[in-house]
Amino acid sequence: MTTIKSAEEAVARVAYVCSDVVLSVQPALGINSGFSQYLHANVSARKPGLNGKDVPEVQVVRHNVDPLLSAYQILGVRKYLSVTAPSSILLTSIPHLYKLAQYPVVLHIVLDPQNGPDFSDITAIRQTGFIFLQSETIKEAQDIAITSHALAIKTGKGVIHFFDPENSAADRPIPQENPDLVRNLLDLDAARSYQRRRETSLTPYVDDGRRAEVVETNMPQVGERVNHVNDPSTTAVHLSEKPLNEDGSSIGSSDRESSIDSRLTLSSATSISSATTRPVTSEDIYNSLEDIWSKLKPPNNRSYQAFEYSGPSNASSALFIFGSTGLFVDELVENSSSDEFASLGLITARLYRPWLGSKLSDAIPPSVNRIAVLEHAPRRTTKWGPVLLDVLTSLKTGPSAGSTPIIVGHQLGYIEPATVRQALRGIFQNLNSKSPIQNLEVGSHDRPQQNIDKYSLEQPKVEGAYMKILDQIFGERLHIANRLGTDNAGISATLAANPEYGFGSLLARIEHRKRFIDEIRSAVSSSSFATDAPRSWLSKWVLGAEDRNLANSLAPEVISRLSNDGSRLASHLLSSKSLFFQESNWLIGSDAWAYDIGNSGVHHVIASGANVNMLIIDSQPWSERAATDSARRKKDIGLYAMNFGNTYVASTAVYSSYTQVLEAMIEADRFEGPSVVLAYLPYHKEDDSPLTVLQETKKAVDLGYWPLYRWNPLNDEKGAPNFSLDSERIKQELKEFLRKDNHLTQLMNRHPKFSSNLSESHGSEVRALQKRKAKDAYNTMLEGLYGAPMTVLYASDNGNAESLAKRLGNRGRARGLKTMVIPMDDYPLEDLPGEENVVIITSTAGQGEFPQNGRAFWDFVKNNAELDLSHSKYAVFALGDSHYWPRKEDKIFYNKPGKDLDSRIAFLGAHRLTDIGLGDDQDPDGYQTGYAEWEPKLWQALGVDNVEGLPEEPPPITNEDIKIESNFLRGTIAKGLEDTSTGAIAASDQQLTKFHGTYMQDDRDLRDERKAQGLEPAYAFMIRCRLNGGVAASSQWLQMDSISSSCGNETMKLTTRQTFQFHGVVKGKLKSAMRGINQALMTTIAACGDVNRNVMCSPLPTKSAFHRDVHKISAKISDHLLPSTTAYHEIWLKDDNNKQTKVGGDAIVDKEPLYGPTYLPRKFKITIAIPPHNDTDVYAHDIGLIAIKDHDGRLAGFNVLVGGGMGVTHNNKKTYPRTGSMMGYAPAERIHIVCEKVMLVQRDNGDRKDRKHARLKYTIDDMGVDVFRSKVEELLGHHFEEPRPFRFSSNIDTFGWQKDEFGMNHFLMFIENGRVEDTADFPMKTGLREIAKVHTGEFRLTPNQHLCLSGVHDDDLDMIKGMLKKYKLDNLHFSGLRLSSSACVAFPTCGLAMAESERYLPELITKLENCLEENGLRQDSIVMRMTGCPNGCARPWLAEVAFVGKAYGAYNMYLGGGYHGQRLNKLYRSSIQEEEILDIMKPLLKRYALEREHGERFGDFCIRIGMIKPTTEGKTFHDDVAEVESDDE
């Protein structure tokens, strides 16, 4: 049996099972307390509590954020609450304690060890009305914890259980608590009665008059004296909601009652009523305690008393210890009865409050004539210790006062274990002396520092984003009054970081500047300067000292003149030189380190009208919003501040809109008056990754929880609107939400008893209502049909399970069944027990996980033990891939969702119609093989297998059908764009818009949350430009930058196909974006789709004339192969008069001379490489052209490669990547015709039935290279020439400055994974925008996702270098691995992504860079690429090491690619996560550093040492892999 090894563990376990909610007070969200690790372990194990069926909730609260404030909301909904906390929170919580003492809340307090330990926190709050219990050993901690919860339920009063964990550090482990014993001790009936009472609205500021009361029943006649409290049957706890009379106070509400109740009282009956109520007294508490402890005694053989004495019965002296007794007990027990302390006893207080003096007298043997009172209270503020006064009052008053012992007080400090005997001897000698010294200090006042493990406030790293923005904007002008770590003499760091303190400091600083201005006025007329220069500059400055711009512009010159003067007066003024600037004054509010108690700092700043700015950081994650305490909700501060009318207010989120944060901070600084900038920065723990913060931010902003806005009350004077809503993507939707939210808030305030119903109807019930309406609509439709009902539920991520379910439904209707087909998560779960026949079809996601639209259904079925399906019949068909997880131990993931559902539904009583069907992608026809066997068995079980006259099913609509019916790519796109009821377009149009250069996507970070809110996915569009050779003018860069900000998500993606890509473009802005791109003389047509796409060309301009020749050819090929349809202009480029804007030609009648009405079977890609750089990965494309020079260094022609391609499907060995095959050489003037003829052979011979087999690479392998070449040559009318010699040396970019033969300069900068955006650390997008405004050359996008600033004249070189440095764009001090890396977009926008890529690869590289440094590989180039799926957008199959997403957090690892991009890699490990990746890579990198040969590249090394075998051609890609897949089930 598992044992308990610490007091904190024992207490945490009891608190968890005895509570509905546990407030875990921790040093920080990411730092465990002594209790929290055990609490979280129970939550993870979903261990139920004793008060109900639910798993208790553990809420984490930081120690510095007024943690007990969170208690009110919990108690208001009638939940039993316990708090685990350090004693350091108690003093600041005193205002709460007086109120909470009247509720059944339990505080488990671990004493602060700083001064070894400090019990003064306990004595300081002794008058608050709580019951105080103390424990000392691990076993006592367990028992007293149980006692505390039982007592709270019995009495209705708050209990504080305190203990010093170091006192029991050496105790032996104890068994876990006995659940039956705990259940027996807790009065669960009383607990349920309490929980059933109506909810109340508790606030920390208003006394609701509640007092714990006793109900006395079966009262005798008047005058009969009976002590009913001794009979438990006559008393019960009553939780009163009524205020008491003035004289009706509870125990602990006065000094007299709470400090000592020396004699138990008898109650006198004065009424003939059958039941009366009165406040709980110390007598009631003691009787309840005795009852609890009497039940604890038999199983534990351990008795507890209010005061406990140990030692000889005839002791003459005793120690009363209020502190840790462990060392003294050990010392006294270890020595024999002949010891000098043989006649010494020990007294401890188990029940500290209420203090029962009579019980203390009873506990002390009559023989004791001297008592030493020892208090662990180093921060005592009175002459006499509070415990000493309690003991004196108890023993020096009353009937036995004449024979009371001598009582001597002592102050206990820190005592080393080795000096315990010496300390005892000192106490004993002082106690027995004729004139004992009162308040003698024993031990050291201060604990040795090395033994203290104390947490200090820290600013979370993620908060640095806002701090850096402030620094960037205001520079030397920035003054943060409560900046963490500022040296404030005599002020603690916690206090100095407090916004209230900071506000006072700011007011003082403002006054200081006023005095400084007066001082400057005097200095102007002074003759104490060494020169005349300072006076003239000071005169100018003092005239404009209150003018922000003038004062700040003059300040540097004034400081310079004073510095040169050197006089004493100048030095004196320079000592306050920061005051020459009109500072931007800020206060920071942060739960992590600058908590604003009760938002008092906010209130004082606003009410003062002072010109002070507040940045208030809200770190509450969107996913935890339901648990948010309304008293802590910072977003409400905005409305509060706006109501004042004198305050600038902004709500911002740096991970949503960096630009809006900049605007808000600048506007706040310019506003003359108080400003409040609310800053959203959600995290679960302080060390959360930026990716986690980003995902939480997007959910909150997208769904309206955290709207982005700015409010300037002075805008009225300028004729501008006061309110500006910046949540662009949902602007109209959010305005409606805000209107409704305001109306509902007013209703709730007027009718608080309805508030929970109103708020729930507005949110969570929307989804339930939608499900119900959908189900009812189905039922109405089916009412007129006959036959048995069949409900088909499906869960599908990629559409296969959905299409199967819909096909099954159609077939069921044809057989006369009343069929309903619906996604699992859209089904009203409460109807499940009433279904007659349920058919479930589910695919498999990730590591055996349910698809997203089936997870809620599975959670319901899995967790609902009372679900009765005995009246239902069911069948399950599951889709999966038996080889997707190749290792034997991972075979459990194969079709796991379907198998789990089949087993669970059978367990719940349902009857199988037929055995589960398993569809396997490895079967000859994929999942259809298993389905073809399963479906007939289903019809047979339903009795509809022999139905005649079944109609023929229409064939499924294919992409070829969509293209041929589209009228040359028109479809219904135009009509779909006008539909404002949805952010989506029709499924067929989604295929057609790809030809126009745009994909419909949805934000997968938001998918689950929007579904839960009853909203459609966050649909948006990706737009990809067509940019020949990746070359853009500065004006075009500026236009792209503007489009990304006004229409997209404020970022640009530089793609691996050398072009711009925009994300987050909502449907309503799609036309605007398209027009903007075309106005920049660029286009998007054929950037995607089954056509020739953007033609790539090496961007490295080392030989500028040669490169210019090649670039012209790339443009010529691109233009020659463009589609001819006018649909693009018709749909996207109409002017305001609805007339077509003629941008690309005058065509009126559509025809496609090259493509025909069905275009190509699949996408078609062309690239050009200029040796020796294979930076375009020339082997990876349908056509790869290798530029060949003539004798004059100009372009002669091209070697032609055909049949390259990267797309693969996991575990489908019929799909594979392929490198291009050499066709031969063709002259430059004919190369566009060669490309045309290659494309035409593919058009006419490619596979149009199976899109996974439709690329040119499969056509060539099916036909053979020679046959394919002959067909191309037949169309050309001549043969290819022999290929010309060439050599490649790398396929990465050459960073830094280069000069071409014309003397022009080019700078190739590092853009990690091609993402151009502004962050607090790196204002990249802003920097490139500013450079584009002055740069007269070009911007060249590289195929490795970087950027070349091209054509810089020598005259502009210094200016451009300065700007690059200013915006950190000149930084190339990255590892060779990082510089050689590349990643696709993947999550959150790519619908095909299975794992992270762009957002994760930088983190992975960071975790490898220390290893690179240690092994001397920091500068070595190793080509590493990552993609979120196997479609190969970042060309991973050619990398030396590649990671291809297989499930969220899991990747296939490939090794052995050629450094020059000439050789495919091969699978090394399947489905590995980060830990295993690092375990493989770190030793391998070390081995590479030690064992490589001269000049040997990493991919070649992996092959030479036998880690991986080389891939000689695409068809052998799946052969001889390092990890053999197991076929065993």
Tab-separated table of C-alpha atoms in Angstrom, residues 99-395:
chain	number	residue	atom	x	y	z
A	99	LYS	CA	-16.137	37.328	7.215
A	100	LEU	CA	-14.981	33.872	6.129
A	101	ALA	CA	-14.938	32.705	9.740
A	102	GLN	CA	-18.728	32.460	9.512
A	103	TYR	CA	-18.599	29.943	6.633
A	104	PRO	CA	-17.592	26.265	6.671
A	105	VAL	CA	-14.247	26.891	5.012
A	106	VAL	CA	-11.024	25.147	6.068
A	107	LEU	CA	-7.603	26.795	5.794
A	108	HIS	CA	-4.646	24.427	5.959
A	109	ILE	CA	-1.735	26.678	6.804
A	110	VAL	CA	1.903	25.669	6.568
A	111	LEU	CA	4.032	27.945	8.724
A	112	ASP	CA	6.596	30.207	7.101
A	113	PRO	CA	10.032	28.667	7.816
A	114	GLN	CA	11.962	31.903	7.389
A	115	ASN	CA	12.524	32.477	11.083
A	116	GLY	CA	12.362	28.907	12.178
A	117	PRO	CA	9.214	28.796	12.011
A	118	ASP	CA	7.111	31.902	12.679
A	119	PHE	CA	3.910	31.380	14.712
A	120	SER	CA	3.310	35.120	15.012
A	121	ASP	CA	1.165	35.008	11.848
A	122	ILE	CA	-1.202	32.700	13.746
A	123	THR	CA	-1.340	34.763	16.926
A	124	ALA	CA	-1.895	37.932	14.890
A	125	ILE	CA	-5.200	36.611	13.510
A	126	ARG	CA	-6.443	34.848	16.635
A	127	GLN	CA	-9.337	37.313	17.062
A	128	THR	CA	-10.870	36.784	13.605
A	129	GLY	CA	-13.441	34.242	14.778
A	130	PHE	CA	-11.913	31.141	13.196
A	131	ILE	CA	-11.449	27.868	15.025
A	132	PHE	CA	-7.713	27.112	15.246
A	133	LEU	CA	-6.317	23.568	15.397
A	134	GLN	CA	-2.657	22.594	15.483
A	135	SER	CA	-0.874	19.398	14.459
A	136	GLU	CA	2.761	18.377	14.874
A	137	THR	CA	3.410	14.933	13.349
A	138	ILE	CA	2.431	13.462	9.982
A	139	LYS	CA	-0.240	11.309	11.623
A	140	GLU	CA	-1.585	14.263	13.571
A	141	ALA	CA	-1.632	16.341	10.391
A	142	GLN	CA	-3.814	13.689	8.761
A	143	ASP	CA	-6.150	13.365	11.757
A	144	ILE	CA	-6.457	17.080	12.419
A	145	ALA	CA	-7.062	17.760	8.751
A	146	ILE	CA	-9.970	15.311	8.846
A	147	THR	CA	-11.114	16.854	12.121
A	148	SER	CA	-11.042	20.332	10.608
A	149	HIS	CA	-13.341	19.412	7.734
A	150	ALA	CA	-15.730	17.483	9.963
A	151	LEU	CA	-15.814	20.366	12.437
A	152	ALA	CA	-16.472	22.952	9.722
A	153	ILE	CA	-19.468	20.953	8.501
A	154	LYS	CA	-20.792	20.400	12.032
A	155	THR	CA	-20.454	23.981	13.262
A	156	GLY	CA	-20.746	25.952	10.045
A	157	LYS	CA	-17.664	27.926	11.085
A	158	GLY	CA	-14.290	28.424	9.490
A	159	VAL	CA	-11.369	26.314	10.724
A	160	ILE	CA	-7.661	27.073	10.435
A	161	HIS	CA	-5.422	24.035	10.710
A	162	PHE	CA	-1.791	25.103	11.068
A	163	PHE	CA	1.416	23.109	11.310
A	164	ASP	CA	5.164	23.291	10.833
A	165	PRO	CA	6.192	20.668	8.232
A	166	GLU	CA	9.800	20.665	9.418
A	167	ASN	CA	8.609	19.454	12.794
A	168	SER	CA	7.633	16.134	11.189
A	169	ALA	CA	10.350	15.932	8.530
A	170	ALA	CA	11.961	12.929	10.236
A	171	ASP	CA	8.684	11.067	10.921
A	172	ARG	CA	8.136	7.598	9.528
A	173	PRO	CA	5.665	7.250	6.626
A	174	ILE	CA	2.043	6.546	7.550
A	175	PRO	CA	-0.779	4.746	5.710
A	176	GLN	CA	-3.159	6.723	3.536
A	177	GLU	CA	-6.382	8.015	5.043
A	178	ASN	CA	-9.195	5.495	5.464
A	179	PRO	CA	-12.050	6.628	3.156
A	180	ASP	CA	-14.686	4.871	5.253
A	181	LEU	CA	-13.457	6.587	8.405
A	182	VAL	CA	-13.429	9.971	6.699
A	183	ARG	CA	-16.924	9.400	5.337
A	184	ASN	CA	-18.127	8.408	8.813
A	185	LEU	CA	-16.659	11.535	10.409
A	186	LEU	CA	-18.048	13.954	7.845
A	187	ASP	CA	-21.715	14.755	8.310
A	188	LEU	CA	-22.563	14.264	4.640
A	189	ASP	CA	-26.271	14.880	5.210
A	190	ALA	CA	-25.491	18.287	6.686
A	191	ALA	CA	-23.067	18.895	3.846
A	192	ARG	CA	-25.696	18.115	1.212
A	193	SER	CA	-28.226	20.271	3.031
A	194	TYR	CA	-25.762	23.162	2.907
A	195	GLN	CA	-25.069	22.587	-0.788
A	196	ARG	CA	-28.783	22.537	-1.617
A	197	ARG	CA	-29.428	25.945	-0.082
A	198	ARG	CA	-29.927	28.843	-2.439
A	199	GLU	CA	-26.894	30.513	-3.906
A	200	THR	CA	-25.967	33.899	-2.554
A	201	SER	CA	-24.017	36.785	-3.962
A	202	LEU	CA	-21.062	37.238	-1.652
A	203	THR	CA	-18.785	40.241	-1.845
A	204	PRO	CA	-15.718	41.060	0.197
A	205	TYR	CA	-16.927	44.569	0.921
A	206	VAL	CA	-20.417	44.187	2.431
A	207	ASP	CA	-21.239	42.270	5.597
A	208	ASP	CA	-24.129	39.980	4.714
A	209	GLY	CA	-24.866	39.364	8.393
A	210	ARG	CA	-24.362	35.641	8.201
A	211	ARG	CA	-23.482	33.833	11.433
A	212	ALA	CA	-23.162	30.145	12.147
A	213	GLU	CA	-26.021	29.167	14.464
A	214	VAL	CA	-27.231	26.215	16.520
A	215	VAL	CA	-30.832	25.049	16.347
A	216	GLU	CA	-32.063	23.705	19.677
A	217	THR	CA	-35.044	21.379	19.562
A	218	ASN	CA	-37.335	19.565	22.066
A	219	MET	CA	-37.077	22.432	24.541
A	220	PRO	CA	-38.444	21.803	28.102
A	221	GLN	CA	-40.932	23.891	29.970
A	222	VAL	CA	-39.998	27.294	31.232
A	223	GLY	CA	-37.552	27.177	34.100
A	224	GLU	CA	-36.292	23.641	33.535
A	225	ARG	CA	-32.494	23.706	33.347
A	226	VAL	CA	-31.074	21.236	30.868
A	227	ASN	CA	-27.751	21.333	29.102
A	228	HIS	CA	-28.934	20.252	25.665
A	229	VAL	CA	-25.640	20.806	23.941
A	230	ASN	CA	-24.305	17.723	25.695
A	231	ASP	CA	-26.918	15.694	23.833
A	232	PRO	CA	-26.057	15.773	20.139
A	233	SER	CA	-29.623	14.854	19.225
A	234	THR	CA	-30.909	18.190	20.462
A	235	THR	CA	-28.598	20.467	18.471
A	236	ALA	CA	-27.950	20.995	14.811
A	237	VAL	CA	-26.074	23.505	12.752
A	238	HIS	CA	-28.188	26.079	10.996
A	239	LEU	CA	-26.514	28.304	8.393
A	240	SER	CA	-28.346	31.548	8.893
A	241	GLU	CA	-28.636	34.129	6.135
A	242	LYS	CA	-30.184	36.765	8.437
A	243	PRO	CA	-28.279	39.519	10.222
A	244	LEU	CA	-28.062	39.110	13.987
A	245	ASN	CA	-29.237	41.630	16.546
A	246	GLU	CA	-26.692	44.045	17.882
A	247	ASP	CA	-26.006	41.883	20.908
A	248	GLY	CA	-26.039	38.547	19.077
A	249	SER	CA	-22.426	37.875	18.187
A	250	SER	CA	-20.669	34.624	17.493
A	251	ILE	CA	-17.638	33.197	19.157
A	252	GLY	CA	-14.491	35.070	18.403
A	253	SER	CA	-16.102	38.403	17.645
A	254	SER	CA	-14.683	40.107	20.724
A	255	ASP	CA	-11.476	39.982	22.713
A	256	ARG	CA	-13.252	38.583	25.706
A	257	GLU	CA	-14.889	35.670	23.925
A	258	SER	CA	-12.070	34.732	21.608
A	259	SER	CA	-9.083	35.105	23.877
A	260	ILE	CA	-10.440	33.055	26.734
A	261	ASP	CA	-13.573	31.183	27.672
A	262	SER	CA	-12.386	29.781	30.964
A	263	ARG	CA	-15.597	27.988	31.996
A	264	LEU	CA	-18.093	26.082	29.912
A	265	THR	CA	-21.602	27.553	30.131
A	266	LEU	CA	-24.951	25.909	30.738
A	267	SER	CA	-27.904	26.898	28.610
A	268	SER	CA	-31.163	27.818	30.293
A	269	ALA	CA	-34.463	27.257	28.562
A	270	THR	CA	-36.484	30.423	28.472
A	271	SER	CA	-39.004	29.592	25.797
A	272	ILE	CA	-41.679	27.023	25.205
A	273	SER	CA	-40.944	27.077	21.449
A	274	SER	CA	-40.033	23.720	19.939
A	275	ALA	CA	-36.948	25.159	18.227
A	276	THR	CA	-34.757	28.194	18.783
A	277	THR	CA	-31.539	29.398	17.188
A	278	ARG	CA	-28.484	30.985	18.741
A	279	PRO	CA	-24.895	31.642	17.726
A	280	VAL	CA	-22.403	28.797	17.963
A	281	THR	CA	-20.435	29.012	21.210
A	282	SER	CA	-17.130	27.634	22.381
A	283	GLU	CA	-19.118	24.962	24.242
A	284	ASP	CA	-20.716	23.791	20.967
A	285	ILE	CA	-17.350	23.710	19.268
A	286	TYR	CA	-15.776	21.682	22.051
A	287	ASN	CA	-18.656	19.198	22.149
A	288	SER	CA	-18.430	18.724	18.382
A	289	LEU	CA	-14.692	18.207	18.699
A	290	GLU	CA	-15.110	15.608	21.416
A	291	ASP	CA	-17.610	13.762	19.264
A	292	ILE	CA	-15.250	13.744	16.274
A	293	TRP	CA	-12.199	12.757	18.298
A	294	SER	CA	-14.089	9.965	20.031
A	295	LYS	CA	-14.769	8.425	16.605
A	296	LEU	CA	-11.149	8.890	15.577
A	297	LYS	CA	-9.787	7.148	18.659
A	298	PRO	CA	-10.720	3.464	18.062
A	299	PRO	CA	-9.066	2.987	14.653
A	300	ASN	CA	-6.029	5.122	15.529
A	301	ASN	CA	-5.601	4.270	19.192
A	302	ARG	CA	-4.849	7.957	19.546
A	303	SER	CA	-6.809	10.429	21.652
A	304	TYR	CA	-6.855	14.180	21.201
A	305	GLN	CA	-7.658	16.911	23.703
A	306	ALA	CA	-7.956	20.687	23.561
A	307	PHE	CA	-4.737	20.851	25.589
A	308	GLU	CA	-2.425	17.867	25.740
A	309	TYR	CA	0.055	17.056	28.477
A	310	SER	CA	2.882	14.533	28.193
A	311	GLY	CA	5.392	13.650	30.849
A	312	PRO	CA	5.441	12.352	34.418
A	313	SER	CA	2.224	12.658	36.377
A	314	ASN	CA	4.151	14.143	39.323
A	315	ALA	CA	6.148	16.670	37.298
A	316	SER	CA	7.132	19.813	39.143
A	317	SER	CA	7.765	21.898	36.015
A	318	ALA	CA	6.284	22.016	32.572
A	319	LEU	CA	6.950	23.613	29.223
A	320	PHE	CA	3.958	25.101	27.427
A	321	ILE	CA	5.170	25.286	23.834
A	322	PHE	CA	3.370	27.264	21.182
A	323	GLY	CA	5.660	26.380	18.325
A	324	SER	CA	7.489	23.379	16.951
A	325	THR	CA	7.919	20.783	19.657
A	326	GLY	CA	9.811	18.141	17.694
A	327	LEU	CA	13.331	18.888	18.880
A	328	PHE	CA	12.277	19.170	22.523
A	329	VAL	CA	10.204	15.992	22.450
A	330	ASP	CA	13.062	14.035	20.879
A	331	GLU	CA	15.473	15.295	23.496
A	332	LEU	CA	13.166	14.557	26.433
A	333	VAL	CA	12.158	11.093	25.192
A	334	GLU	CA	15.689	9.950	24.444
A	335	ASN	CA	16.891	10.554	28.001
A	336	SER	CA	16.161	8.346	30.968
A	337	SER	CA	14.135	9.160	34.030
A	338	SER	CA	17.336	9.932	35.913
A	339	ASP	CA	18.011	12.811	33.551
A	340	GLU	CA	18.069	16.375	34.833
A	341	PHE	CA	14.742	16.924	32.995
A	342	ALA	CA	13.048	13.855	34.451
A	343	SER	CA	10.510	15.964	36.337
A	344	LEU	CA	9.688	18.127	33.320
A	345	GLY	CA	6.351	17.856	31.488
A	346	LEU	CA	5.232	19.180	28.122
A	347	ILE	CA	1.966	21.005	27.321
A	348	THR	CA	0.692	21.836	23.834
A	349	ALA	CA	-2.463	23.478	22.537
A	350	ARG	CA	-4.300	21.276	20.062
A	351	LEU	CA	-7.262	23.702	20.062
A	352	TYR	CA	-5.828	27.213	20.069
A	353	ARG	CA	-9.092	29.079	19.453
A	354	PRO	CA	-11.544	29.170	21.065
A	355	TRP	CA	-9.242	29.182	24.063
A	356	LEU	CA	-10.786	27.003	26.782
A	357	GLY	CA	-9.013	28.001	29.966
A	358	SER	CA	-10.794	25.424	32.118
A	359	LYS	CA	-9.523	22.661	29.862
A	360	LEU	CA	-5.980	23.937	30.281
A	361	SER	CA	-6.344	23.770	34.084
A	362	ASP	CA	-7.679	20.223	33.817
A	363	ALA	CA	-4.747	19.112	31.618
A	364	ILE	CA	-1.983	20.284	33.987
A	365	PRO	CA	-1.030	17.912	36.861
A	366	PRO	CA	-1.557	19.473	40.340
A	367	SER	CA	2.113	18.863	41.127
A	368	VAL	CA	3.281	21.388	38.510
A	369	ASN	CA	4.367	24.584	40.262
A	370	ARG	CA	6.345	26.261	37.465
A	371	ILE	CA	5.452	26.644	33.789
A	372	ALA	CA	7.711	28.023	31.063
A	373	VAL	CA	5.662	29.395	28.163
A	374	LEU	CA	7.673	29.166	24.939
A	375	GLU	CA	6.413	31.105	21.901
A	376	HIS	CA	7.799	30.891	18.359
A	377	ALA	CA	6.921	34.489	17.457
A	378	PRO	CA	10.001	36.441	16.340
A	379	ARG	CA	7.897	39.300	14.955
A	380	ARG	CA	6.174	39.994	18.278
A	381	THR	CA	5.053	43.634	18.553
A	382	THR	CA	3.996	43.687	22.235
A	383	LYS	CA	5.990	43.290	25.411
A	384	TRP	CA	4.105	40.196	26.503
A	385	GLY	CA	3.439	37.345	24.135
A	386	PRO	CA	-0.217	36.612	23.335
A	387	VAL	CA	0.048	32.965	24.403
A	388	LEU	CA	1.682	33.982	27.685
A	389	LEU	CA	-1.257	36.306	28.351
A	390	ASP	CA	-3.707	33.508	27.517
A	391	VAL	CA	-2.013	31.142	29.972
A	392	LEU	CA	-1.760	33.782	32.685
A	393	THR	CA	-5.409	34.721	32.294
A	394	SER	CA	-6.506	31.096	32.437
A	395	LEU	CA	-4.439	30.073	35.452
